[in-house]
C-alpha positions as a LaTeX table, in Angstrom:
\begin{tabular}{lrrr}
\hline
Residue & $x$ (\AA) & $y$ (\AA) & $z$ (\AA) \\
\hline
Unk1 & 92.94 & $-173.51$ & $-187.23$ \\
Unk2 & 93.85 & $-171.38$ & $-190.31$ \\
Unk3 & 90.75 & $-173.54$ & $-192.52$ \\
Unk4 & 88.25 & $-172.39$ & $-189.17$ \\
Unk5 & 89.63 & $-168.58$ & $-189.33$ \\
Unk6 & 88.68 & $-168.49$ & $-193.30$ \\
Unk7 & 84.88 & $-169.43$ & $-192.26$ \\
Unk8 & 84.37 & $-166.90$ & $-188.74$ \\
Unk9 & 84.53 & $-163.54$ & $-189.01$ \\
Unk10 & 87.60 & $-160.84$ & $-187.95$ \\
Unk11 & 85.42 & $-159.73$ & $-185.35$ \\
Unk12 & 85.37 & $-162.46$ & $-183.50$ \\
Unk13 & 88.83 & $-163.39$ & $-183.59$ \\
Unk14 & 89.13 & $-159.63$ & $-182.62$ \\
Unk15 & 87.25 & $-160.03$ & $-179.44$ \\
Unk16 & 89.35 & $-162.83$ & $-178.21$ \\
Unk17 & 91.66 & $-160.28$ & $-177.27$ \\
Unk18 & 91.37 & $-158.85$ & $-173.86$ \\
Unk19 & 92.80 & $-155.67$ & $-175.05$ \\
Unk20 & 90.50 & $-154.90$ & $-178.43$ \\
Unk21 & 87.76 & $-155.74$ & $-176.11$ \\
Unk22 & 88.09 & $-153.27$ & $-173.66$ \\
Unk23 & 88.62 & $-150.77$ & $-176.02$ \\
Unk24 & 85.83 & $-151.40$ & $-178.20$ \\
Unk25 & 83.29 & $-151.85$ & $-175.32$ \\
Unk26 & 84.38 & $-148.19$ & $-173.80$ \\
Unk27 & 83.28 & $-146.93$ & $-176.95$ \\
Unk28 & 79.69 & $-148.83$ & $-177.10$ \\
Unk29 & 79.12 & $-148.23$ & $-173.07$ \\
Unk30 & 78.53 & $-144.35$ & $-173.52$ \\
Unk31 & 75.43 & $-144.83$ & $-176.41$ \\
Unk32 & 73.75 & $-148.17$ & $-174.23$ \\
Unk33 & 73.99 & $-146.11$ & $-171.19$ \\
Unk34 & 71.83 & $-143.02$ & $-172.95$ \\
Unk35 & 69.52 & $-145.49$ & $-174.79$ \\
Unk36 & 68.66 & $-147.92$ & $-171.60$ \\
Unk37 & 68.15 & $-144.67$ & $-169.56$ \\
Unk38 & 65.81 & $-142.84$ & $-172.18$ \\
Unk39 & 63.78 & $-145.73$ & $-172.96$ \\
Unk40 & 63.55 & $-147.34$ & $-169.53$ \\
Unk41 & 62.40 & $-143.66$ & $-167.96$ \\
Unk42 & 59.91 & $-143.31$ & $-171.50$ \\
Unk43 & 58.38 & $-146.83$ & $-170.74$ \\
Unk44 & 57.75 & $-146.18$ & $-167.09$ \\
Unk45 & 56.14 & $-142.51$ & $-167.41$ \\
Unk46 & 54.09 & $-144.59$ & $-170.51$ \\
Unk47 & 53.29 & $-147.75$ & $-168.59$ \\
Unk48 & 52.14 & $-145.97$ & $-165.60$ \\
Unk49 & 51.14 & $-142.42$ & $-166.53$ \\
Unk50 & 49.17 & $-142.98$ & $-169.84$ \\
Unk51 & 48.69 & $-146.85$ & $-170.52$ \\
Unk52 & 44.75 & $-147.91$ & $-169.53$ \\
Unk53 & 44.16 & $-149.94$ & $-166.64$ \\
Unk54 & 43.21 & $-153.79$ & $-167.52$ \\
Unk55 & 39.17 & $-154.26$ & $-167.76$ \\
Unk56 & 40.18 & $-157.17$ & $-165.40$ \\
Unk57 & 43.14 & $-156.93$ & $-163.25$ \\
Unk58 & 42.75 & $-153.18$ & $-162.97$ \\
Unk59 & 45.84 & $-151.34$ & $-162.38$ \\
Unk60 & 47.39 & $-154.36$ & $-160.70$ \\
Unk61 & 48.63 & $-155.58$ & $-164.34$ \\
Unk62 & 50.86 & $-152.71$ & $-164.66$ \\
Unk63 & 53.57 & $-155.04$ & $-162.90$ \\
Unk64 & 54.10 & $-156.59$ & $-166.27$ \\
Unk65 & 55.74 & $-153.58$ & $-167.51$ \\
Unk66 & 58.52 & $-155.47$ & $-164.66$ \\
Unk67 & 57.48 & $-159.24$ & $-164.68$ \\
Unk68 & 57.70 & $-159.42$ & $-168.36$ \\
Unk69 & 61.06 & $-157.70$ & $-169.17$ \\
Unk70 & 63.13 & $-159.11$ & $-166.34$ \\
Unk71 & 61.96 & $-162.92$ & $-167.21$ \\
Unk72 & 62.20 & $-162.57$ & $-170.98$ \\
Unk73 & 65.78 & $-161.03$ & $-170.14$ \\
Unk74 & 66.73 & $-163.84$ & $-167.53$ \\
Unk75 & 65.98 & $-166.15$ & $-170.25$ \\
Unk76 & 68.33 & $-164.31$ & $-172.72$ \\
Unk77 & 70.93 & $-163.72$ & $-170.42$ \\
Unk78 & 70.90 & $-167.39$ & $-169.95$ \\
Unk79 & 71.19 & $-168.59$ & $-173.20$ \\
Unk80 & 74.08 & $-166.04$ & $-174.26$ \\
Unk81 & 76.10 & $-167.20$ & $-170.82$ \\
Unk82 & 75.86 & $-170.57$ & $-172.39$ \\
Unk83 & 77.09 & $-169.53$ & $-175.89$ \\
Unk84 & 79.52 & $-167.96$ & $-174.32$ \\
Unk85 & 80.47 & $-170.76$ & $-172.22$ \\
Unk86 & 80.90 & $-173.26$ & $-175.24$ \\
Unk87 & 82.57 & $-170.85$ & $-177.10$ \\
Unk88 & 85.31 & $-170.52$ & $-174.06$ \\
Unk89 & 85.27 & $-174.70$ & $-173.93$ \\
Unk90 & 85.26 & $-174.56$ & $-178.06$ \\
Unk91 & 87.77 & $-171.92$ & $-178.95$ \\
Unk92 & 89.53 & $-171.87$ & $-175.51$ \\
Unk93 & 88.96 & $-167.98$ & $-175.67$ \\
Unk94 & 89.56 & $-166.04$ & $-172.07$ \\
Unk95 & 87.25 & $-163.07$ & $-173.30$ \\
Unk96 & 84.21 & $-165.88$ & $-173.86$ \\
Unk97 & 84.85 & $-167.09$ & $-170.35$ \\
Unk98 & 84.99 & $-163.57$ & $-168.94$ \\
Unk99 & 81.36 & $-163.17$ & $-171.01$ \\
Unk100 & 80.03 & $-165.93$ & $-169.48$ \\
Unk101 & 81.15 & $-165.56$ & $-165.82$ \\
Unk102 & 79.67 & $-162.13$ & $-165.99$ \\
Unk103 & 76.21 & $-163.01$ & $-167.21$ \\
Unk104 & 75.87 & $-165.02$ & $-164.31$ \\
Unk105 & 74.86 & $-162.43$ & $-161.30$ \\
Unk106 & 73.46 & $-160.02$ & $-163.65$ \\
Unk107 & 70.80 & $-163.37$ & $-164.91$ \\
Unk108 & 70.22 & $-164.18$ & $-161.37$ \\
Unk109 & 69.65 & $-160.71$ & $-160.22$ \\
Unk110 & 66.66 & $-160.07$ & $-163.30$ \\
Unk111 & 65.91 & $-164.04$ & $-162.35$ \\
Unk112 & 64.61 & $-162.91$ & $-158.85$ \\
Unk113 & 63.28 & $-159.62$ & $-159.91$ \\
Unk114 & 60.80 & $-161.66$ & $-162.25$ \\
Unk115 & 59.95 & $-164.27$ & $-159.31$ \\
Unk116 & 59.50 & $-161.36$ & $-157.02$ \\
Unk117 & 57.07 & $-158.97$ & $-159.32$ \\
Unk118 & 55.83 & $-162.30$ & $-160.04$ \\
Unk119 & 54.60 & $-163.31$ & $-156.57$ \\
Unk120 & 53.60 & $-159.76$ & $-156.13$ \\
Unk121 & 50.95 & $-160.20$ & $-159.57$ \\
Unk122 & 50.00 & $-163.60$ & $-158.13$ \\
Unk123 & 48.58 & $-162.68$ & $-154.85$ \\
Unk124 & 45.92 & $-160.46$ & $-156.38$ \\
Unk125 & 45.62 & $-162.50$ & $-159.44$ \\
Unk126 & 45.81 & $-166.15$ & $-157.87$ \\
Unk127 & 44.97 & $-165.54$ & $-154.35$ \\
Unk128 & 48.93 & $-166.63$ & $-153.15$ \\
Unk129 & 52.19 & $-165.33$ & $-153.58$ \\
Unk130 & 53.28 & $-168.70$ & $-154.54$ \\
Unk131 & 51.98 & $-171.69$ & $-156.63$ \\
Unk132 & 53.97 & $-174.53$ & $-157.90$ \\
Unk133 & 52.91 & $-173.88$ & $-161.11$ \\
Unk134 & 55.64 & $-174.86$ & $-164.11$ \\
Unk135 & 56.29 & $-171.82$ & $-165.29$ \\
Unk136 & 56.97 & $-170.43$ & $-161.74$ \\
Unk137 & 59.02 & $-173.84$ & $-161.04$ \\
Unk138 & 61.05 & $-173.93$ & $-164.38$ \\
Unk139 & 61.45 & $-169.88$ & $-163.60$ \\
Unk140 & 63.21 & $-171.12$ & $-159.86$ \\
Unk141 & 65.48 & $-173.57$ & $-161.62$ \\
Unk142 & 66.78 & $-171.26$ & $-164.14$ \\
Unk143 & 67.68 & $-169.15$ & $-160.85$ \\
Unk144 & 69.23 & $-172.30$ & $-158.91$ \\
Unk145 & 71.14 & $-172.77$ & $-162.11$ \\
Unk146 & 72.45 & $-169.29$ & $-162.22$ \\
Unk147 & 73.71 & $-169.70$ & $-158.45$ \\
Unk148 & 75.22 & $-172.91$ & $-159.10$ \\
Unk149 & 77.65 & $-171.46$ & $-162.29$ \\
Unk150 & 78.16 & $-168.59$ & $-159.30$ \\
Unk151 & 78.93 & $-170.84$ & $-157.06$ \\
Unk152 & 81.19 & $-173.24$ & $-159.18$ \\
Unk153 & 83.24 & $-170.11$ & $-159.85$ \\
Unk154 & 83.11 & $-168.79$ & $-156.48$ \\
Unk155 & 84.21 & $-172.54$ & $-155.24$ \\
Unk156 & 87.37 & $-173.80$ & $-157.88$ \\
Unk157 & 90.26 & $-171.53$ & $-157.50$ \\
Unk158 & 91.80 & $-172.65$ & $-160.86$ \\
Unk159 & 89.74 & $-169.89$ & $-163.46$ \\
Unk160 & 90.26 & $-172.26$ & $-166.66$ \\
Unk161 & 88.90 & $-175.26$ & $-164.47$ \\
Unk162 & 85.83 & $-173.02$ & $-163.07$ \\
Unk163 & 84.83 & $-171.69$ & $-165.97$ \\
Unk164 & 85.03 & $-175.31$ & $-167.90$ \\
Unk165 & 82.86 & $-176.42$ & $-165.08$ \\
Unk166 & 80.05 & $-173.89$ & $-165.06$ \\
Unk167 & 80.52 & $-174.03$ & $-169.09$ \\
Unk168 & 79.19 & $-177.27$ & $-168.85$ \\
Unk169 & 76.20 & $-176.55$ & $-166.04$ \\
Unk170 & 75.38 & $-173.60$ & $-168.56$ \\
Unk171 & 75.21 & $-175.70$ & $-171.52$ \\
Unk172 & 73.42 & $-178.90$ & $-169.35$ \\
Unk173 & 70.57 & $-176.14$ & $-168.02$ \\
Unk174 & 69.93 & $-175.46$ & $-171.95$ \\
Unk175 & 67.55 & $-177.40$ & $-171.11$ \\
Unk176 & 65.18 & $-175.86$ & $-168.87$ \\
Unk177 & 64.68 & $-173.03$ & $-171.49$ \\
Unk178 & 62.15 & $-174.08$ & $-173.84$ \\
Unk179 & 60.51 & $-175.44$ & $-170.68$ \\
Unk180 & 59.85 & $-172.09$ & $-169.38$ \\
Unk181 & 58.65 & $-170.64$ & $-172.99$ \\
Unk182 & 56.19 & $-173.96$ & $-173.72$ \\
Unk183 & 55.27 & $-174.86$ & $-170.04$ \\
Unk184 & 52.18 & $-173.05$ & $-170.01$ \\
Unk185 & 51.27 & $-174.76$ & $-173.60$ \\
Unk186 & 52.75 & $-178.59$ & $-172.34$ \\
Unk187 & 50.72 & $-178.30$ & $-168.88$ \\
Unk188 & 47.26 & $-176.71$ & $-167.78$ \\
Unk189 & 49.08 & $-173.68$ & $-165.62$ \\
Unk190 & 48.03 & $-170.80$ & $-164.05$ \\
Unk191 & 50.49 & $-168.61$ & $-165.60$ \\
Unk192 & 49.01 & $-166.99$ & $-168.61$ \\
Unk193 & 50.79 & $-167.49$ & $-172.10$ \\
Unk194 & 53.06 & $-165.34$ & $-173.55$ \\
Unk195 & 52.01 & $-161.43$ & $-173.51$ \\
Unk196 & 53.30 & $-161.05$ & $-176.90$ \\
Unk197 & 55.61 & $-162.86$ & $-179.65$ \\
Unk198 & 57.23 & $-162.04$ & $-182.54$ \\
Unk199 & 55.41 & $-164.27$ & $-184.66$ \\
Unk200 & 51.67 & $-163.28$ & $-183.47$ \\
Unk201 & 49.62 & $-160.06$ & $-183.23$ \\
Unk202 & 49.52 & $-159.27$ & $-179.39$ \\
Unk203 & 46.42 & $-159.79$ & $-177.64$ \\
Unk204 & 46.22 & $-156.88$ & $-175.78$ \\
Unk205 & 45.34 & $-153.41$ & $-177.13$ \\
Unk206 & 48.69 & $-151.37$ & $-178.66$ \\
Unk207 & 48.48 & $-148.51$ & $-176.48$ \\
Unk208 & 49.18 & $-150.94$ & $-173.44$ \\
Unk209 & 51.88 & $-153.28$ & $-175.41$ \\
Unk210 & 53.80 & $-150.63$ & $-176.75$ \\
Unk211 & 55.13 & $-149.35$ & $-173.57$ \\
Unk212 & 55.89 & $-152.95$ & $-172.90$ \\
Unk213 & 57.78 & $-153.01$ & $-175.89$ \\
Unk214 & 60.12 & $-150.06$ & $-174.71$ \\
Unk215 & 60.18 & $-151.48$ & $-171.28$ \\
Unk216 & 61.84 & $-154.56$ & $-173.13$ \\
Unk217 & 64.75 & $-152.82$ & $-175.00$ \\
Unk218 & 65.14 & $-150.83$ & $-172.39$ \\
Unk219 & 65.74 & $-153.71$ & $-170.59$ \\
Unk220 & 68.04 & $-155.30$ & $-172.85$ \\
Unk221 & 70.07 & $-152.28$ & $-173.41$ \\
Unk222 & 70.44 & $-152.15$ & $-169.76$ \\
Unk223 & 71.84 & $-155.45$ & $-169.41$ \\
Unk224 & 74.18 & $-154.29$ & $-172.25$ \\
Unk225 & 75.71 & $-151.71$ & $-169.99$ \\
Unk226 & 75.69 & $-154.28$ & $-167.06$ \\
Unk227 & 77.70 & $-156.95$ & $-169.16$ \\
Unk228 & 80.21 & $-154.70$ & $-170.56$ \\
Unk229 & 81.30 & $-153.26$ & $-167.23$ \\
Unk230 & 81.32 & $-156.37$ & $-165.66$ \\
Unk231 & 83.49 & $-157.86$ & $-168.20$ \\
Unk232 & 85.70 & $-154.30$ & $-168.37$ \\
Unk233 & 86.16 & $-154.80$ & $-164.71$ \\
Unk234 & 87.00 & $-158.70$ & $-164.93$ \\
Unk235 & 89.31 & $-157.77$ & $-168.00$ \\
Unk236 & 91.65 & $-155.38$ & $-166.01$ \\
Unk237 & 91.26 & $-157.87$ & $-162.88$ \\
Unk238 & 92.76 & $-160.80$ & $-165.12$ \\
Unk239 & 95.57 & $-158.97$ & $-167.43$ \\
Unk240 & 96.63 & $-156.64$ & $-164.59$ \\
Unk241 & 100.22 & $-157.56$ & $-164.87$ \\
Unk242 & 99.81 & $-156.78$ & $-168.93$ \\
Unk243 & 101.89 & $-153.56$ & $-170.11$ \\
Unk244 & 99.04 & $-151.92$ & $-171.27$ \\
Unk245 & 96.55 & $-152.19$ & $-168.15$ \\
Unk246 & 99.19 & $-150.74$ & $-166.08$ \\
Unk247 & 99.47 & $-147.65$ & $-168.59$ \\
Unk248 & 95.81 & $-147.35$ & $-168.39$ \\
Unk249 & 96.32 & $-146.92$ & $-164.75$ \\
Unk250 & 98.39 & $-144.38$ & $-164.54$ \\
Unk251 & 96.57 & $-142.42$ & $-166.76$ \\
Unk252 & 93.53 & $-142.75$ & $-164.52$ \\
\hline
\end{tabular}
């Protein structure tokens, strides 16, 4: 254990603790909170107010400024539930666990909103609300795999043995992600590809990507906010009987 602590960095020893981690997300929560609410009400005005209508779609695309945000972030929310899940299984850290149980409704929640605005793009675009294409299917299992972990931890009392359990679920429905990001490359689907990468120019003219763009971090920087309150909350839930969560109380 020393040899490991020589190779990983303070900070993430430091985050192990319950304690350091409250305290150091209080002081992060105040600048996400500002950021996700300036850029989410920018992109909005931008996307809806100033970006031009699609030569095709017509103003109906301007659900992407929605679609695209919540699925890239269901994706991400995913994959950092399931790093945090192996690192609770790995390191047998309580604050990991706490992570990873709280990524789980905020993922599912973003998870439907993408299916939703999704169905919503697809009735004008496709005709249907619904097609069993493989991005839309891969998009519902990521969702059924969110409300299993939920589930799992809803279900075994014990909160080491629940989160070991949906640890492994998370880490098992690794999976399904590079399904979602390649399906519409592996298969001849509906969906179209990917509105934008980091590794190509974006297809569609910069004055309507741009907003997208803000809509994103906006996005993220919300579920930043989400995540640290959620773990905040599930931090005093679990060390209530510690000395210093009962000082915080009755300070409150």
């Amino acid at each position: 254990m020393a040899e490991n602590k020589k190779w990983m960095p303070r900070w993430f020893y430091q985050m192990a603790s319950p304690r350091w981690c409250y305290d150091f997300t209080g002081k992060l929560l105040p600048w996400f909170a500002v950021a996700a609410a300036l850029l989410l009400a920018a992109g909005m005005v931008w996307a809806l107010a100033f970006a031009p209508a699609d030569y095709q779609q017509g103003n109906s695309f301007r659900i992407i400024y929605i679609h695209v945000p919540s699925a890239i972030l269901a994706q991400s929310c995913y994959m950092l539930m399931a790093v945090a899940g192996a690192i609770g299984l790995i390191w047998k850290m309580k604050v990991a666990d706490m992570v990873a149980k709280a990524c789980a409704p905020i993922g599912a929640t973003v998870a439907i909103l993408a299916l939703a605005t999704g169905a919503i793009w697809g009735k004008p675009t496709w005709g249907a609300w619904w097609v069993w294409d493989a991005r839309l299917t891969s998009m519902l299992i990521l969702l059924f795999l969110y409300l299993g972990v939920i589930a799992l931890h809803s279900a075994i009392e014990s909160e080491a043995t629940a989160a070991q359990a949906s640890a492994v679920l998370a880490l098992v429905g690794l999976v399904n992600i590079p399904i979602i990001k390649y399906s519409v490359e592996w298969w001849n689907t509906l969906h179209q590809p990917a509105t934008f990468t980091l590794t190509e120019r974006p297809a569609m003219p910069v004055e309507m990507w741009l907003p997208l763009l803000v809509m994103v971090i906006g996005f993220y920087c919300f579920f930043a906010v989400s995540l640290m309150l959620r773990v905040r909350n599930e931090i005093l839930r679990r060390e209530r009987r510690a000395g210093w969560v009962r000082d915080l109380l009755q300070r409150v």
